[in-house]
Amino acid sequence: MFLKFSEDEKACCVLGSYCKMSDLIENCRTVILQLESPGLVAAVFITGIGGTFQFGFQVSVLTSPSSFIKEFVNSSCVQRYSLPLEQWQVSLIWSFIVSIFCIGGILGSLCAGRLTAVFGRKRCLLFNNLTALSGAVLMLLSRRAMSFEMILVARFLYGISSGVSLCVHTMYIVECAPKELRGMVGVSVVTFMSLGKFSGQLLGISELLGTEDRWPWLLSFSGVTALIQLSTLPLLPESPRYLLLEKGDRQACEKALDRLWGSRDHHVEVQEMQVEHAALKGVRCHTVLELILEQSVRWQFLTVVVVFSTVQFCGINAVYLYSFDVFRSAGIPAHQLRYASLGTGLCELFSSLFCLMILERTGKKLLLFRGYLCMAFTLGLLTITLYLQSQVFWMPYCSMVLIFFFIFFFSSGPAAVTAALPGEVFTQSFKTPGYTIACTINWTGLFLLGMLFPLIVEHMDYFCFLIFLCFCLFSGLFVWYNVPEFKNKTALEIAAEFQRMHPRTESNERITGQQKHKEIQTQFKSTKF
């Protein structure tokens, strides 16, 4: 007996097969583009190892040797001043060692925009390695000199270096990528950040560098990655978009594209850059204040503010903090908790790698929206399981599973899309202040969270997750109703989508109309040429 299908069912089957085939073709096309762009692949690794890798490494590296550093602070004061410190004094100095990294990061983010305008993206990254190397030398010599002040200065220099690299690395690598690969290249920024966190956890175990004798080598490891980038970055060209849109050098831009993308035809991409260059002709690079006050990019600015604020206030740091208590309640021995924490770092790394495979097929808006809602739902469940943890014996296992689910949703959604966001939604004249604002929000949020989170936990305990749940829910709804899809679109196309979703006043529309008229004229001239 044969099954009979209606015409609608047959059409659905054919449509489903077509969608799967189109997804397969899209994935194959992306892989081919990557294989045809060996220079771009090299740029991803070279900039990543000395870029956001440094930030991720410094965030996680202090966890393992914290007890050794506190003991060193006390012993150095006894040896130099014959003055033993009380516990609260050691804790105060330790909090300064942790938080001064964020202060340096804020300073580096504020300076990054000016540095890129003066020196360019590539040279700015090169000079930034000297700051990281200086910090590494101070860290390495601090124990021999019996000076905890050298640790403070080194952490401050690491913060400046990470603040600059977090901004400039993202800006450079996104500008080097064709728009078909811009999403995947943007995810690589977060992937190297996750790799840095995992490396800090891995090298910090007692079998490697997390011992009383070897902790200075652990804290100075950033000097090794800085040396790697310092010796390999000169092999890469300057950002093609920077060369054409800010320097007006089309010949240098085409040479850079040849080195990055190979010998394939990139006439279309150059033409799109020329359209943007003509639209911005006579327009200088804007300042941070001008970006904040500019009405034509108001919704792009609000999007960056909301999304980057939520990165720090989504609860990821709270989840990491409570993970040790959850693992301990699940029966994991205290001396093996460090290996369990490696599992969370590994989960974050693999989640960002997984996002590379689904980003171009899913779309960035959907990844943000779905990630925020899933994170909010997971935080709600995690609050319930932590509340019942002492009453039901199997609840710690549920909490442990939810922790890994939350890390997965965070790393494969908001974390993966957020880093490259300013480079995609802003045109070239607003891009530098956009990255400056985004990175400053990120560092300020990290600093405030480090100062306020212990107080929040002290008064609210695990109910603090409800605060982060509200942040995730609000950001998810904001993205769904106010942000267009920007996959495989130029900055001008994204600006037009924002304008369509949020019609502005008549005067602003007149300005936008003049810009569009200028773009049409430019496109006509380019076609004629």
PDB file of C-alpha atoms in Angstrom, residues 98-299:
ATOM      1  CA  VAL A  98      42.063  43.386  40.422  1.00  0.00           C
ATOM      2  CA  SER A  99      40.218  46.634  39.681  1.00  0.00           C
ATOM      3  CA  ILE A 100      43.134  48.718  38.364  1.00  0.00           C
ATOM      4  CA  PHE A 101      43.047  46.515  35.254  1.00  0.00           C
ATOM      5  CA  CYS A 102      39.591  47.960  34.455  1.00  0.00           C
ATOM      6  CA  ILE A 103      40.781  51.528  35.045  1.00  0.00           C
ATOM      7  CA  GLY A 104      43.609  50.964  32.570  1.00  0.00           C
ATOM      8  CA  GLY A 105      41.112  49.430  30.151  1.00  0.00           C
ATOM      9  CA  ILE A 106      38.874  52.510  30.274  1.00  0.00           C
ATOM     10  CA  LEU A 107      41.888  54.749  29.621  1.00  0.00           C
ATOM     11  CA  GLY A 108      43.013  52.542  26.722  1.00  0.00           C
ATOM     12  CA  SER A 109      39.541  52.572  25.158  1.00  0.00           C
ATOM     13  CA  LEU A 110      39.335  56.358  25.361  1.00  0.00           C
ATOM     14  CA  CYS A 111      42.763  56.716  23.716  1.00  0.00           C
ATOM     15  CA  ALA A 112      42.185  54.058  21.027  1.00  0.00           C
ATOM     16  CA  GLY A 113      40.112  56.259  18.720  1.00  0.00           C
ATOM     17  CA  ARG A 114      42.704  59.031  18.625  1.00  0.00           C
ATOM     18  CA  LEU A 115      45.569  56.563  18.197  1.00  0.00           C
ATOM     19  CA  THR A 116      43.944  54.834  15.215  1.00  0.00           C
ATOM     20  CA  ALA A 117      43.293  58.186  13.557  1.00  0.00           C
ATOM     21  CA  VAL A 118      46.936  59.248  13.956  1.00  0.00           C
ATOM     22  CA  PHE A 119      48.834  55.975  13.415  1.00  0.00           C
ATOM     23  CA  GLY A 120      46.336  53.755  11.585  1.00  0.00           C
ATOM     24  CA  ARG A 121      44.997  50.372  12.698  1.00  0.00           C
ATOM     25  CA  LYS A 122      48.094  48.251  12.047  1.00  0.00           C
ATOM     26  CA  ARG A 123      50.702  50.520  13.607  1.00  0.00           C
ATOM     27  CA  CYS A 124      48.465  51.118  16.604  1.00  0.00           C
ATOM     28  CA  LEU A 125      48.347  47.355  17.240  1.00  0.00           C
ATOM     29  CA  LEU A 126      52.129  47.152  16.815  1.00  0.00           C
ATOM     30  CA  PHE A 127      52.860  49.925  19.331  1.00  0.00           C
ATOM     31  CA  ASN A 128      50.319  48.466  21.729  1.00  0.00           C
ATOM     32  CA  ASN A 129      52.428  45.319  22.102  1.00  0.00           C
ATOM     33  CA  LEU A 130      55.180  47.415  23.688  1.00  0.00           C
ATOM     34  CA  THR A 131      52.800  48.313  26.522  1.00  0.00           C
ATOM     35  CA  ALA A 132      51.982  44.628  27.117  1.00  0.00           C
ATOM     36  CA  LEU A 133      55.695  43.737  27.062  1.00  0.00           C
ATOM     37  CA  SER A 134      56.442  46.430  29.654  1.00  0.00           C
ATOM     38  CA  GLY A 135      53.765  44.993  31.920  1.00  0.00           C
ATOM     39  CA  ALA A 136      55.128  41.472  31.458  1.00  0.00           C
ATOM     40  CA  VAL A 137      58.650  42.541  32.433  1.00  0.00           C
ATOM     41  CA  LEU A 138      57.344  44.234  35.602  1.00  0.00           C
ATOM     42  CA  MET A 139      55.342  41.140  36.530  1.00  0.00           C
ATOM     43  CA  LEU A 140      58.317  38.869  36.028  1.00  0.00           C
ATOM     44  CA  LEU A 141      60.626  41.008  38.191  1.00  0.00           C
ATOM     45  CA  SER A 142      58.104  41.831  40.938  1.00  0.00           C
ATOM     46  CA  ARG A 143      58.851  38.776  43.086  1.00  0.00           C
ATOM     47  CA  ARG A 144      62.614  39.213  42.823  1.00  0.00           C
ATOM     48  CA  ALA A 145      62.293  42.915  43.730  1.00  0.00           C
ATOM     49  CA  MET A 146      59.801  42.093  46.532  1.00  0.00           C
ATOM     50  CA  SER A 147      57.495  44.845  45.270  1.00  0.00           C
ATOM     51  CA  PHE A 148      53.730  44.390  45.006  1.00  0.00           C
ATOM     52  CA  GLU A 149      53.624  47.945  43.580  1.00  0.00           C
ATOM     53  CA  MET A 150      55.184  46.533  40.408  1.00  0.00           C
ATOM     54  CA  ILE A 151      52.209  44.168  40.128  1.00  0.00           C
ATOM     55  CA  LEU A 152      49.839  47.135  40.405  1.00  0.00           C
ATOM     56  CA  VAL A 153      51.671  49.057  37.662  1.00  0.00           C
ATOM     57  CA  ALA A 154      51.847  45.946  35.466  1.00  0.00           C
ATOM     58  CA  ARG A 155      48.106  45.308  35.824  1.00  0.00           C
ATOM     59  CA  PHE A 156      47.457  48.944  34.898  1.00  0.00           C
ATOM     60  CA  LEU A 157      49.633  48.583  31.767  1.00  0.00           C
ATOM     61  CA  TYR A 158      47.877  45.330  30.894  1.00  0.00           C
ATOM     62  CA  GLY A 159      44.578  47.184  31.198  1.00  0.00           C
ATOM     63  CA  ILE A 160      45.703  49.932  28.818  1.00  0.00           C
ATOM     64  CA  SER A 161      46.963  47.335  26.347  1.00  0.00           C
ATOM     65  CA  SER A 162      43.745  45.298  26.543  1.00  0.00           C
ATOM     66  CA  GLY A 163      41.607  48.441  26.208  1.00  0.00           C
ATOM     67  CA  VAL A 164      43.394  49.461  23.028  1.00  0.00           C
ATOM     68  CA  SER A 165      43.517  45.949  21.543  1.00  0.00           C
ATOM     69  CA  LEU A 166      39.849  45.225  22.287  1.00  0.00           C
ATOM     70  CA  CYS A 167      38.913  48.265  20.227  1.00  0.00           C
ATOM     71  CA  VAL A 168      41.542  48.273  17.472  1.00  0.00           C
ATOM     72  CA  HIS A 169      41.703  44.504  16.907  1.00  0.00           C
ATOM     73  CA  THR A 170      37.955  44.368  16.256  1.00  0.00           C
ATOM     74  CA  MET A 171      38.050  47.446  14.043  1.00  0.00           C
ATOM     75  CA  TYR A 172      40.992  46.179  11.976  1.00  0.00           C
ATOM     76  CA  ILE A 173      39.826  42.614  11.372  1.00  0.00           C
ATOM     77  CA  VAL A 174      36.233  43.582  10.497  1.00  0.00           C
ATOM     78  CA  GLU A 175      37.497  46.172   8.013  1.00  0.00           C
ATOM     79  CA  CYS A 176      39.790  43.565   6.414  1.00  0.00           C
ATOM     80  CA  ALA A 177      36.975  41.075   5.736  1.00  0.00           C
ATOM     81  CA  PRO A 178      34.569  40.992   2.769  1.00  0.00           C
ATOM     82  CA  LYS A 179      30.965  41.432   3.820  1.00  0.00           C
ATOM     83  CA  GLU A 180      30.217  37.719   3.179  1.00  0.00           C
ATOM     84  CA  LEU A 181      32.780  36.786   5.852  1.00  0.00           C
ATOM     85  CA  ARG A 182      32.378  39.792   8.140  1.00  0.00           C
ATOM     86  CA  GLY A 183      30.135  37.894  10.543  1.00  0.00           C
ATOM     87  CA  MET A 184      32.480  34.931  10.895  1.00  0.00           C
ATOM     88  CA  VAL A 185      35.495  37.182  11.289  1.00  0.00           C
ATOM     89  CA  GLY A 186      33.630  39.148  13.959  1.00  0.00           C
ATOM     90  CA  VAL A 187      32.962  35.914  15.871  1.00  0.00           C
ATOM     91  CA  SER A 188      36.702  35.158  15.803  1.00  0.00           C
ATOM     92  CA  VAL A 189      37.195  38.209  18.053  1.00  0.00           C
ATOM     93  CA  VAL A 190      35.091  36.518  20.746  1.00  0.00           C
ATOM     94  CA  THR A 191      36.647  33.121  20.034  1.00  0.00           C
ATOM     95  CA  PHE A 192      40.115  34.430  20.880  1.00  0.00           C
ATOM     96  CA  MET A 193      38.701  36.099  23.983  1.00  0.00           C
ATOM     97  CA  SER A 194      37.284  32.739  25.095  1.00  0.00           C
ATOM     98  CA  LEU A 195      40.588  31.070  24.212  1.00  0.00           C
ATOM     99  CA  GLY A 196      42.373  33.617  26.409  1.00  0.00           C
ATOM    100  CA  LYS A 197      40.051  32.865  29.355  1.00  0.00           C
ATOM    101  CA  PHE A 198      40.557  29.127  28.936  1.00  0.00           C
ATOM    102  CA  SER A 199      44.339  29.550  28.623  1.00  0.00           C
ATOM    103  CA  GLY A 200      44.427  31.553  31.860  1.00  0.00           C
ATOM    104  CA  GLN A 201      42.506  28.780  33.631  1.00  0.00           C
ATOM    105  CA  LEU A 202      44.607  25.999  32.091  1.00  0.00           C
ATOM    106  CA  LEU A 203      48.018  27.538  32.750  1.00  0.00           C
ATOM    107  CA  GLY A 204      46.906  28.390  36.284  1.00  0.00           C
ATOM    108  CA  ILE A 205      46.557  24.792  37.476  1.00  0.00           C
ATOM    109  CA  SER A 206      49.209  23.580  39.905  1.00  0.00           C
ATOM    110  CA  GLU A 207      50.668  21.102  37.411  1.00  0.00           C
ATOM    111  CA  LEU A 208      51.699  24.008  35.141  1.00  0.00           C
ATOM    112  CA  LEU A 209      52.295  27.573  36.365  1.00  0.00           C
ATOM    113  CA  GLY A 210      49.856  27.927  39.260  1.00  0.00           C
ATOM    114  CA  THR A 211      52.389  27.349  42.038  1.00  0.00           C
ATOM    115  CA  GLU A 212      54.090  29.540  44.614  1.00  0.00           C
ATOM    116  CA  ASP A 213      57.360  29.563  42.659  1.00  0.00           C
ATOM    117  CA  ARG A 214      55.987  29.935  39.131  1.00  0.00           C
ATOM    118  CA  TRP A 215      53.115  32.431  39.469  1.00  0.00           C
ATOM    119  CA  PRO A 216      55.234  35.399  38.185  1.00  0.00           C
ATOM    120  CA  TRP A 217      55.764  33.454  34.951  1.00  0.00           C
ATOM    121  CA  LEU A 218      52.015  32.879  34.751  1.00  0.00           C
ATOM    122  CA  LEU A 219      51.210  36.585  35.109  1.00  0.00           C
ATOM    123  CA  SER A 220      53.870  37.562  32.567  1.00  0.00           C
ATOM    124  CA  PHE A 221      52.663  35.103  29.890  1.00  0.00           C
ATOM    125  CA  SER A 222      50.988  37.989  28.024  1.00  0.00           C
ATOM    126  CA  GLY A 223      54.476  39.087  27.024  1.00  0.00           C
ATOM    127  CA  VAL A 224      54.855  35.899  24.957  1.00  0.00           C
ATOM    128  CA  THR A 225      51.696  36.574  22.921  1.00  0.00           C
ATOM    129  CA  ALA A 226      52.734  40.219  22.520  1.00  0.00           C
ATOM    130  CA  LEU A 227      56.100  39.093  21.098  1.00  0.00           C
ATOM    131  CA  ILE A 228      54.339  36.746  18.667  1.00  0.00           C
ATOM    132  CA  GLN A 229      52.157  39.546  17.326  1.00  0.00           C
ATOM    133  CA  LEU A 230      55.023  42.041  17.273  1.00  0.00           C
ATOM    134  CA  SER A 231      57.083  39.725  15.053  1.00  0.00           C
ATOM    135  CA  THR A 232      54.281  38.639  12.670  1.00  0.00           C
ATOM    136  CA  LEU A 233      51.991  41.679  12.330  1.00  0.00           C
ATOM    137  CA  PRO A 234      54.411  43.536   9.960  1.00  0.00           C
ATOM    138  CA  LEU A 235      53.651  40.798   7.405  1.00  0.00           C
ATOM    139  CA  LEU A 236      50.038  42.013   7.163  1.00  0.00           C
ATOM    140  CA  PRO A 237      48.802  45.091   5.230  1.00  0.00           C
ATOM    141  CA  GLU A 238      46.953  48.066   6.654  1.00  0.00           C
ATOM    142  CA  SER A 239      43.144  47.961   6.706  1.00  0.00           C
ATOM    143  CA  PRO A 240      41.827  48.414   3.117  1.00  0.00           C
ATOM    144  CA  ARG A 241      38.836  50.480   4.269  1.00  0.00           C
ATOM    145  CA  TYR A 242      41.102  52.756   6.283  1.00  0.00           C
ATOM    146  CA  LEU A 243      43.379  53.266   3.276  1.00  0.00           C
ATOM    147  CA  LEU A 244      40.536  54.174   0.912  1.00  0.00           C
ATOM    148  CA  LEU A 245      37.966  55.883   3.132  1.00  0.00           C
ATOM    149  CA  GLU A 246      40.273  57.848   5.432  1.00  0.00           C
ATOM    150  CA  LYS A 247      43.501  58.166   3.407  1.00  0.00           C
ATOM    151  CA  GLY A 248      41.907  58.234  -0.056  1.00  0.00           C
ATOM    152  CA  ASP A 249      44.570  55.875  -1.459  1.00  0.00           C
ATOM    153  CA  ARG A 250      42.782  53.523  -3.850  1.00  0.00           C
ATOM    154  CA  GLN A 251      45.972  51.911  -5.154  1.00  0.00           C
ATOM    155  CA  ALA A 252      47.168  50.974  -1.650  1.00  0.00           C
ATOM    156  CA  CYS A 253      43.663  49.704  -0.871  1.00  0.00           C
ATOM    157  CA  GLU A 254      43.669  47.363  -3.884  1.00  0.00           C
ATOM    158  CA  LYS A 255      47.143  46.069  -2.996  1.00  0.00           C
ATOM    159  CA  ALA A 256      45.966  45.349   0.548  1.00  0.00           C
ATOM    160  CA  LEU A 257      42.897  43.519  -0.795  1.00  0.00           C
ATOM    161  CA  ASP A 258      45.119  41.398  -3.062  1.00  0.00           C
ATOM    162  CA  ARG A 259      47.253  40.366  -0.088  1.00  0.00           C
ATOM    163  CA  LEU A 260      44.263  39.652   2.148  1.00  0.00           C
ATOM    164  CA  TRP A 261      41.694  38.150  -0.246  1.00  0.00           C
ATOM    165  CA  GLY A 262      43.963  36.571  -2.832  1.00  0.00           C
ATOM    166  CA  SER A 263      43.678  37.046  -6.580  1.00  0.00           C
ATOM    167  CA  ARG A 264      39.878  36.856  -6.797  1.00  0.00           C
ATOM    168  CA  ASP A 265      37.964  39.775  -8.311  1.00  0.00           C
ATOM    169  CA  HIS A 266      37.144  42.364  -5.665  1.00  0.00           C
ATOM    170  CA  HIS A 267      35.936  45.136  -7.976  1.00  0.00           C
ATOM    171  CA  VAL A 268      32.432  45.073  -6.438  1.00  0.00           C
ATOM    172  CA  GLU A 269      33.761  45.560  -2.901  1.00  0.00           C
ATOM    173  CA  VAL A 270      35.995  48.454  -4.005  1.00  0.00           C
ATOM    174  CA  GLN A 271      33.035  50.055  -5.761  1.00  0.00           C
ATOM    175  CA  GLU A 272      30.908  49.773  -2.607  1.00  0.00           C
ATOM    176  CA  MET A 273      33.703  51.421  -0.618  1.00  0.00           C
ATOM    177  CA  GLN A 274      33.860  54.202  -3.192  1.00  0.00           C
ATOM    178  CA  VAL A 275      30.119  54.779  -2.855  1.00  0.00           C
ATOM    179  CA  GLU A 276      30.554  55.189   0.906  1.00  0.00           C
ATOM    180  CA  HIS A 277      33.651  57.326   0.353  1.00  0.00           C
ATOM    181  CA  ALA A 278      31.720  59.643  -1.972  1.00  0.00           C
ATOM    182  CA  ALA A 279      28.779  59.825   0.442  1.00  0.00           C
ATOM    183  CA  LEU A 280      31.212  60.873   3.187  1.00  0.00           C
ATOM    184  CA  LYS A 281      33.227  63.234   0.990  1.00  0.00           C
ATOM    185  CA  GLY A 282      34.008  66.383   2.899  1.00  0.00           C
ATOM    186  CA  VAL A 283      32.811  64.747   6.120  1.00  0.00           C
ATOM    187  CA  ARG A 284      35.522  64.468   8.758  1.00  0.00           C
ATOM    188  CA  CYS A 285      35.720  61.741  11.374  1.00  0.00           C
ATOM    189  CA  HIS A 286      33.321  62.628  14.149  1.00  0.00           C
ATOM    190  CA  THR A 287      34.070  62.865  17.851  1.00  0.00           C
ATOM    191  CA  VAL A 288      32.358  60.904  20.601  1.00  0.00           C
ATOM    192  CA  LEU A 289      30.217  63.905  21.586  1.00  0.00           C
ATOM    193  CA  GLU A 290      29.135  64.458  17.989  1.00  0.00           C
ATOM    194  CA  LEU A 291      28.101  60.822  17.714  1.00  0.00           C
ATOM    195  CA  ILE A 292      26.022  61.089  20.885  1.00  0.00           C
ATOM    196  CA  LEU A 293      24.258  64.239  19.640  1.00  0.00           C
ATOM    197  CA  GLU A 294      23.816  63.183  15.994  1.00  0.00           C
ATOM    198  CA  GLN A 295      20.145  62.437  15.254  1.00  0.00           C
ATOM    199  CA  SER A 296      20.751  60.460  12.057  1.00  0.00           C
ATOM    200  CA  VAL A 297      22.551  57.647  13.949  1.00  0.00           C
ATOM    201  CA  ARG A 298      20.546  57.835  17.162  1.00  0.00           C
ATOM    202  CA  TRP A 299      19.166  54.272  16.934  1.00  0.00           C
TER     203      TRP A 299
END
